[in-house]
Short mmCIF file of C-alpha atoms and ligand atoms in Angstrom, two decimals:
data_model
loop_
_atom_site.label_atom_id
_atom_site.label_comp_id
_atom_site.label_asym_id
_atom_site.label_seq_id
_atom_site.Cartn_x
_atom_site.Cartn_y
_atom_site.Cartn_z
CA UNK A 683 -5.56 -15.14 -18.01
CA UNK A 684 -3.13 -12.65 -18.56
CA UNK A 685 -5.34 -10.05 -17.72
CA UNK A 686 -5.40 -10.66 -14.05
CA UNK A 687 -1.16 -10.60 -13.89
CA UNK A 688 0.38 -7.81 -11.94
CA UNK A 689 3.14 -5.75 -13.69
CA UNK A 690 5.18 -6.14 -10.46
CA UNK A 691 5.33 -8.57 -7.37
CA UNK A 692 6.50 -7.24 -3.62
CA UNK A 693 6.53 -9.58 -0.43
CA UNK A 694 5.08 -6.73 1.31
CA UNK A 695 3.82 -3.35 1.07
CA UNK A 696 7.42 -2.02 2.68
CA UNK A 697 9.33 -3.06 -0.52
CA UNK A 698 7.62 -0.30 -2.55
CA UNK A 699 10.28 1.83 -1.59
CA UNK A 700 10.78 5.82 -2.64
CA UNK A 701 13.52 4.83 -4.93
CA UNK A 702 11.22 2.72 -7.06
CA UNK A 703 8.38 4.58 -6.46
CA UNK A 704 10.54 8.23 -8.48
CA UNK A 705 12.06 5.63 -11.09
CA UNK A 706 8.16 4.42 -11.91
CA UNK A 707 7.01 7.94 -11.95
CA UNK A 708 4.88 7.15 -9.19
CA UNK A 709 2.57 10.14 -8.11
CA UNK A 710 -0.38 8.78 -6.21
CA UNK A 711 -1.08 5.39 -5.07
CA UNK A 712 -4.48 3.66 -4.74
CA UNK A 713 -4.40 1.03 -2.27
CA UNK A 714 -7.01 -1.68 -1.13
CA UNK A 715 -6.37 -2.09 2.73
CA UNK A 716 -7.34 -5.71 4.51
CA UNK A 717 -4.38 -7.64 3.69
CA UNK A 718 -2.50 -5.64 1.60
CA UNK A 719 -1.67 -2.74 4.28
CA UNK A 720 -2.91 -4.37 7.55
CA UNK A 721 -4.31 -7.84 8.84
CA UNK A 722 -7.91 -8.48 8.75
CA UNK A 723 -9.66 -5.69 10.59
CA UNK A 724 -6.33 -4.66 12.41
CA UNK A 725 -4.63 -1.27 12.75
CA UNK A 726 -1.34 0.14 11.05
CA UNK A 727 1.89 -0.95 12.27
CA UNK A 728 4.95 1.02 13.22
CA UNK A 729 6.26 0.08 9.95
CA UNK A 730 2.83 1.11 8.03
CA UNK A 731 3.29 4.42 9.88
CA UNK A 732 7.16 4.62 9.07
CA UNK A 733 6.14 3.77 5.86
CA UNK A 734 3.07 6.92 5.00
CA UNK A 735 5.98 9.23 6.22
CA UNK A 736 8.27 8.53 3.81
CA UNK A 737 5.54 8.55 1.19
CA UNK A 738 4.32 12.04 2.50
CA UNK A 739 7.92 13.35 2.43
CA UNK A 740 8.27 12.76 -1.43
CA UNK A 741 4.51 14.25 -1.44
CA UNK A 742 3.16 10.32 -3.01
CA UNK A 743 -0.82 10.52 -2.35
CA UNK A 744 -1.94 7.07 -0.88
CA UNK A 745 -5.70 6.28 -1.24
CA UNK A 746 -7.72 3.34 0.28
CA UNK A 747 -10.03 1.79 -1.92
CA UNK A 748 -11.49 -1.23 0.00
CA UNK A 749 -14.58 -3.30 -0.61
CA UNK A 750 -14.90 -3.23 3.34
CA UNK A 751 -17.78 -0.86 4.78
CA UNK A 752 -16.97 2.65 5.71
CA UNK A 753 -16.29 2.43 9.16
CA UNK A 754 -13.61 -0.51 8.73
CA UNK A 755 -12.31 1.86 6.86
CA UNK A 756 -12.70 5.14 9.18
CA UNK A 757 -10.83 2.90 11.97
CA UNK A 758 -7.71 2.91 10.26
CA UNK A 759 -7.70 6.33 8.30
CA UNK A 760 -8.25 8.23 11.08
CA UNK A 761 -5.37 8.23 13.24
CA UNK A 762 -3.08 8.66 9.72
CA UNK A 763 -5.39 11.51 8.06
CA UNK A 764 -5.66 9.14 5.02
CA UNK A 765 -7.79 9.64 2.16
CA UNK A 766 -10.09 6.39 2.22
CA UNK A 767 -13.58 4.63 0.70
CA UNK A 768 -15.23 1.87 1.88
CA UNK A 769 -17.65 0.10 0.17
CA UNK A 770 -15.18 0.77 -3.68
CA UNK A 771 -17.06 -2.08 -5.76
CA UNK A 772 -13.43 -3.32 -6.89
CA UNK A 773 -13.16 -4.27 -9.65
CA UNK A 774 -15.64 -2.03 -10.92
CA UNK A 775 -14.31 1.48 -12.23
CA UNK A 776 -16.94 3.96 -12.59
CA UNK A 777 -16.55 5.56 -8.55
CA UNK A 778 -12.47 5.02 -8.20
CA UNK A 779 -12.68 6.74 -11.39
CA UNK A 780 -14.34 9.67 -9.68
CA UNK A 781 -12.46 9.48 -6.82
CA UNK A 782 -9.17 9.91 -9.57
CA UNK A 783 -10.68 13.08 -10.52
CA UNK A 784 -10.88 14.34 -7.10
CA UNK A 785 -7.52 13.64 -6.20
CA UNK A 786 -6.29 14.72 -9.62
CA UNK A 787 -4.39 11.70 -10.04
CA UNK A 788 -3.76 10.54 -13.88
CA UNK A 789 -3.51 6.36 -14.54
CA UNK A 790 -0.33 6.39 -16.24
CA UNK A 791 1.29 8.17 -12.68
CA UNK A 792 -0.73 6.11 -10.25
CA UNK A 793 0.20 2.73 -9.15
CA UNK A 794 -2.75 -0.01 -7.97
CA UNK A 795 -1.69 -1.90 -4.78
CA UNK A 796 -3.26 -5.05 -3.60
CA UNK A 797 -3.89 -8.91 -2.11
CA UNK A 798 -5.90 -9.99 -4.86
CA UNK A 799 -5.68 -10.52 -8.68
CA UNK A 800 -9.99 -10.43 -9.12
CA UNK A 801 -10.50 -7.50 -7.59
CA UNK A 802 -7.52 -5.18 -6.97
CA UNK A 803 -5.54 -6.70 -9.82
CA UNK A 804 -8.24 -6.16 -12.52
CA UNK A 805 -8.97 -3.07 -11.13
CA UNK A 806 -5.93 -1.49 -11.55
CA UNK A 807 -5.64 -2.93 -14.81
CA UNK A 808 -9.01 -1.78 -15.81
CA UNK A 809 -8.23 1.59 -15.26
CA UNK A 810 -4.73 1.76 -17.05
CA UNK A 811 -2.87 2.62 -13.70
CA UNK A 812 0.80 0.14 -13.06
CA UNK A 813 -0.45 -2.92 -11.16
CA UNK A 814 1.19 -4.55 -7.99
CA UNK A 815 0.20 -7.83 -6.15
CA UNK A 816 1.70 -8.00 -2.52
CA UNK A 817 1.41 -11.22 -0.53
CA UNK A 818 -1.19 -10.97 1.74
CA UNK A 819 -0.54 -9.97 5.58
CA UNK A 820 -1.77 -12.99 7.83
CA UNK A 821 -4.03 -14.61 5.21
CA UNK A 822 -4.86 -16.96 8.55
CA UNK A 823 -7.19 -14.61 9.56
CA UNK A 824 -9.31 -14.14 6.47
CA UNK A 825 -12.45 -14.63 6.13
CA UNK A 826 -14.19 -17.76 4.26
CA UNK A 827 -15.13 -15.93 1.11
CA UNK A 828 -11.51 -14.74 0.75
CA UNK A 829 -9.91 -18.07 1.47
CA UNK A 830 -12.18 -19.33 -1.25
CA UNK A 831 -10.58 -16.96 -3.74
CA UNK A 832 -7.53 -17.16 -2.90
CA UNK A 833 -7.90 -21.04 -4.08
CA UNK A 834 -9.14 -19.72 -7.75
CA UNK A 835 -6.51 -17.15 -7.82
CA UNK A 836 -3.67 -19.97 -7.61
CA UNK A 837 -5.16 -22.13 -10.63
CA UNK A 838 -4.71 -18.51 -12.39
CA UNK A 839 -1.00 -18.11 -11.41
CA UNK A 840 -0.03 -21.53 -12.28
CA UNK A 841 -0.87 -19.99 -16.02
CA UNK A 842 1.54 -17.26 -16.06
MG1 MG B 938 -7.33 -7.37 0.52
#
């Protein structure tokens, strides 16, 4: 069950800081959103926002990849500009690897950000890019189907 372990662990989205980001060789990172970069369905935060300014600064590309619809999606790029897809089929590879193309980012310089080890986890992994696993932001307002995961994804870590 290796497979599904992330090659790093963060609390929250905010300790993937600049610093780490240069000593990783960190160009562009490809991010799923619910969860990982806002609650359920909610906006960015001040700190999200403080946050894609220091990533623009040192000129780090984020990308949304969420297996949300499009509009879910459209609420939250908008106001930020963001590059972002709805509807990503994580952990499938064949359209993020398009969407890699278009962005010209390579796997060994891109970093895969997510909530969950079966679909953002694998996904990252399945397309060679550095893995991270953040905890997930007010998991209390999931969804059933996620909840339900989330229960399979802890038999997995109690393997590693
Ligand atoms: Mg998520």
């Amino acid at each position: 069950m290796r497979y599904f372990k992330p090659d790093f662990l963060f609390e929250h989205f905010s300790g993937i800081t600049i610093k780490w980001l240069k000593e990783n060789n960190i160009t562009h990172i490809f991010s799923d959103l619910d969860s990982t970069l806002a609650a359920h369905d909610q906006h960015g935060t001040k700190e999200f926002e403080a946050w894609l300014s220091q990533l623009r600064e040192n000129n780090v590309q984020l990308v949304i990849l969420s297996n949300n619809n499009q509009s879910r999606v459209d609420i939250f790029t908008e106001p930020y500009r963001i590059v972002g897809y709805g509807k990503a089929n994580k952990p499938a590879t064949s359209k993020i690897q398009r969407i890699m193309d278009e962005v010209g980012a390579k796997s060994e310089t891109s970093l895969f950000l997510g909530d969950q080890l079966f679909t953002d986890v694998w996904c990252g992994k399945r397309l060679k890019m550095i893995t991270a696993l953040v905890h997930p932001i007010e998991p209390e307002h999931e969804p059933w189907n996620v909840s339900l995961k989330r229960k399979a994804e802890s038999v997995i870590r109690r393997g590693w």
